[in-house]
XYZ file of C-alpha atoms in Angstrom:
281
model
C 152.801 36.935 265.725
C 149.744 39.478 265.870
C 149.306 39.451 262.050
C 149.167 35.875 262.134
C 146.592 35.782 264.805
C 144.441 38.222 262.895
C 144.632 36.276 259.702
C 143.602 33.499 261.419
C 140.506 35.008 263.077
C 139.571 36.232 259.990
C 139.953 32.860 258.211
C 137.738 31.070 260.965
C 135.224 33.858 260.818
C 135.109 33.652 256.932
C 134.437 29.835 257.143
C 131.943 30.498 259.838
C 130.160 32.945 257.225
C 130.477 30.223 254.380
C 129.104 27.561 256.662
C 126.039 29.600 257.705
C 125.442 30.567 254.150
C 125.608 27.051 252.822
C 123.057 25.995 255.611
C 120.872 28.786 254.690
C 121.057 27.882 250.976
C 120.427 24.146 252.042
C 117.369 25.045 253.969
C 115.747 27.135 251.005
C 116.636 24.314 248.617
C 114.660 21.968 250.854
C 111.486 24.230 251.630
C 108.788 21.864 252.033
C 106.302 24.028 250.483
C 107.786 22.921 247.290
C 105.589 19.654 247.579
C 102.457 21.581 247.463
C 103.203 23.689 244.095
C 100.384 21.546 242.451
C 97.926 22.704 245.250
C 95.785 25.458 245.776
C 96.512 27.403 249.058
C 92.649 27.211 250.141
C 90.384 24.806 251.611
C 89.842 23.037 248.379
C 93.550 22.436 248.056
C 93.638 20.952 251.431
C 90.670 18.676 250.896
C 92.292 17.402 247.704
C 95.468 16.322 249.897
C 93.075 14.440 251.915
C 91.208 12.811 248.860
C 94.761 11.612 247.330
C 95.905 10.316 250.816
C 98.724 12.855 250.725
C 98.839 13.384 254.671
C 102.558 14.286 255.304
C 101.670 17.134 252.831
C 98.590 18.022 254.516
C 100.490 18.440 257.623
C 102.849 20.908 255.669
C 99.862 22.657 254.549
C 98.625 22.971 258.177
C 101.819 24.415 259.293
C 102.427 26.881 256.592
C 98.936 28.130 255.423
C 96.567 27.513 258.329
C 98.952 29.014 261.014
C 99.277 31.716 260.821
C 95.663 31.649 258.756
C 95.573 32.658 255.090
C 92.744 33.877 252.982
C 90.536 30.825 252.094
C 91.776 28.624 254.697
C 89.210 28.034 257.328
C 90.102 25.519 260.369
C 86.757 24.932 261.428
C 85.586 24.030 257.960
C 88.176 21.420 257.221
C 88.287 19.982 260.753
C 85.284 17.530 259.950
C 86.844 16.230 256.809
C 90.270 15.648 258.658
C 88.224 13.647 261.309
C 86.412 11.669 258.512
C 90.000 10.262 257.468
C 90.722 9.355 261.005
C 94.057 11.253 260.949
C 94.402 12.116 264.695
C 97.744 13.646 263.911
C 96.343 16.323 261.790
C 93.102 16.798 263.804
C 95.488 17.693 266.814
C 97.248 20.076 264.835
C 93.994 22.104 263.734
C 92.266 21.793 267.297
C 95.783 23.217 268.441
C 95.477 26.097 266.317
C 91.736 26.680 267.483
C 89.760 24.713 265.192
C 86.149 24.389 266.865
C 85.638 20.865 268.031
C 81.875 21.383 268.028
C 81.525 23.005 264.799
C 77.856 22.659 263.114
C 79.250 20.137 260.481
C 80.365 18.061 263.554
C 83.694 16.884 263.523
C 82.944 13.908 265.980
C 80.286 12.632 263.845
C 83.035 12.661 260.970
C 85.463 10.889 263.516
C 82.565 8.238 264.095
C 82.317 7.569 260.198
C 86.025 6.918 260.048
C 86.020 4.262 262.499
C 88.983 5.758 264.165
C 88.645 5.057 268.005
C 91.923 7.615 268.743
C 90.455 10.477 266.693
C 87.295 10.107 268.519
C 88.775 10.042 271.920
C 90.856 12.895 270.985
C 87.910 15.310 270.120
C 85.971 14.043 273.278
C 89.212 14.954 275.353
C 89.386 18.280 273.881
C 85.803 19.158 274.309
C 83.481 17.596 271.624
C 79.923 17.232 272.830
C 79.144 13.265 272.972
C 75.387 14.145 272.784
C 75.607 16.552 269.818
C 72.755 16.215 267.497
C 73.640 16.078 263.736
C 70.772 15.461 261.336
C 68.809 13.719 264.009
C 71.346 11.557 265.337
C 73.916 11.474 268.281
C 77.545 10.092 267.429
C 76.385 6.979 269.206
C 73.399 6.451 267.132
C 75.281 7.364 264.257
C 77.907 4.696 265.076
C 75.118 2.079 265.820
C 73.638 2.725 262.307
C 76.931 2.529 260.522
C 78.037 -0.484 262.417
C 81.010 0.999 264.043
C 81.139 -1.385 266.828
C 84.422 -0.414 268.175
C 83.527 3.397 268.440
C 80.016 2.547 269.609
C 81.312 0.565 272.526
C 83.951 3.525 273.487
C 81.112 5.997 273.322
C 79.047 3.704 275.773
C 82.077 3.669 277.996
C 82.453 7.421 277.944
C 78.798 7.897 278.928
C 76.945 8.351 275.998
C 73.108 8.371 276.225
C 71.381 5.012 275.410
C 68.243 6.387 275.587
C 68.693 9.386 272.908
C 66.104 9.012 270.095
C 67.062 9.290 266.389
C 64.989 11.408 263.974
C 62.312 8.493 263.560
C 62.023 8.257 267.434
C 64.160 5.066 268.050
C 66.596 4.807 270.907
C 69.752 2.276 270.056
C 67.863 -1.071 271.478
C 64.405 0.272 269.663
C 66.226 0.656 266.510
C 67.946 -2.500 267.027
C 64.533 -4.355 267.351
C 63.096 -2.465 264.490
C 65.795 -3.346 262.195
C 65.398 -7.277 263.468
C 61.734 -7.114 262.813
C 62.279 -5.604 259.358
C 64.837 -8.091 258.530
C 62.566 -10.872 259.687
C 59.489 -9.543 257.606
C 61.818 -9.320 254.571
C 62.847 -12.819 255.088
C 59.174 -14.241 255.314
C 58.247 -11.804 252.410
C 60.905 -13.583 250.359
C 59.905 -16.910 251.437
C 56.170 -16.070 250.762
C 57.260 -14.911 247.305
C 59.276 -18.137 246.477
C 56.557 -20.375 247.619
C 54.184 -18.271 245.469
C 56.300 -18.308 242.458
C 56.298 -22.171 242.661
C 52.754 -22.274 242.987
C 52.459 -19.699 239.967
C 55.036 -22.055 237.742
C 52.767 -25.099 238.540
C 49.439 -23.361 237.501
C 51.360 -21.803 234.487
C 52.646 -25.487 233.627
C 48.867 -27.011 233.906
C 47.476 -23.818 231.988
C 50.063 -24.277 229.224
C 49.479 -27.926 229.073
C 45.637 -27.249 228.575
C 46.197 -24.898 225.965
C 48.662 -26.971 224.023
C 45.973 -29.843 224.168
C 43.268 -27.382 222.854
C 45.675 -26.202 219.941
C 46.552 -30.285 219.228
C 42.737 -30.535 219.198
C 42.355 -27.664 217.019
C 45.049 -28.750 214.611
C 43.583 -32.236 214.293
C 40.096 -30.919 213.565
C 41.759 -28.682 210.993
C 43.433 -31.870 209.213
C 40.190 -33.769 209.381
C 38.227 -31.190 207.621
C 41.039 -30.137 205.201
C 41.150 -33.709 203.876
C 37.309 -34.351 204.005
C 34.791 -33.860 201.184
C 34.342 -30.253 200.644
C 30.582 -29.534 201.240
C 28.552 -27.000 202.653
C 27.563 -28.552 205.795
C 31.175 -29.531 206.734
C 32.229 -26.112 206.010
C 29.730 -24.632 208.284
C 30.667 -27.063 211.210
C 34.422 -26.054 210.761
C 33.768 -22.497 210.995
C 31.585 -23.079 213.849
C 34.255 -25.346 215.832
C 36.824 -22.762 214.990
C 34.976 -19.786 216.183
C 34.115 -21.720 219.386
C 37.691 -22.938 219.838
C 39.024 -19.306 219.562
C 36.567 -17.835 221.751
C 37.511 -20.741 224.595
C 41.093 -19.912 224.106
C 40.565 -16.105 224.220
C 38.691 -16.626 227.689
C 41.420 -18.933 228.983
C 43.878 -15.922 228.150
C 42.052 -13.167 229.499
C 41.764 -15.255 232.824
C 45.112 -15.957 232.947
C 45.836 -12.046 232.257
C 43.690 -11.103 234.960
C 45.262 -13.452 237.297
C 48.556 -12.151 236.566
C 47.671 -8.321 236.992
C 46.068 -9.265 240.560
C 49.519 -11.075 241.704
C 51.578 -8.278 240.138
C 49.403 -5.528 242.081
C 49.509 -7.643 245.358
C 53.151 -7.833 245.286
C 53.498 -4.093 244.525
C 51.153 -3.236 247.602
C 53.362 -5.450 249.918
C 56.518 -3.852 248.624
C 55.651 -0.196 248.483
C 53.603 -0.203 251.743
C 52.506 3.496 252.495
C 53.245 4.502 248.868
C 51.209 1.747 247.471
C 48.060 3.758 246.725
C 50.409 6.127 244.095
C 52.856 3.386 242.994
C 50.466 0.460 242.346
C 47.983 1.845 240.269
């Protein structure tokens, strides 16, 4: 009875060991790092995953190569790029590992770029500076310029400063007015150009008609003289008429070219503004 009991216990232990070994081998075979065999284990590899939209693999990368930190992987530097993709699940992993939400490349501005309100909210909830200046713009000014209206309204609801100035000295309301003025000026300029173009085409039609009429007169005179008796007086008259007609045509063409140059320079000055002195010589 005792030997049967011992044998049964041994078999149970053996089965347990075999089951554990099978589980261990199964875990090794399914090591998720195998999905990253084509990726360098540094910042560039992680950014490649983001570019390719492999966000699940990016999460695996963070788990194995950012925590614990490895050589060539810097949490602070990859956080802005992650925020720019609007992946709050990856942003939260990096922030939990200690990534700086106020890193100088501004993860918050990157999140604004993505247009993902959830990512913006997460960063603000974890200490991101809502008034951080990046290249002359707060997140609110940046959202306004990009037309990220949902993010803009969310930032305003969180108390973003509406009077903050951008690099050109405009607040949001002033920037809006400035853009409206520029749009109106552009529309007026376009309408003026269309009107001037019509006038120009009409003038061109008149000029072309006058030139065609002159050419017809010259051709008729040429035909008449060619068929007339050849005398010295007739030849002198033909030469004089030909020279006079040629001079008249040249004057008309020169005047037309001068007018075209004036119009072209005026258009250049209007379009170039402050740079007209250099660009419209």
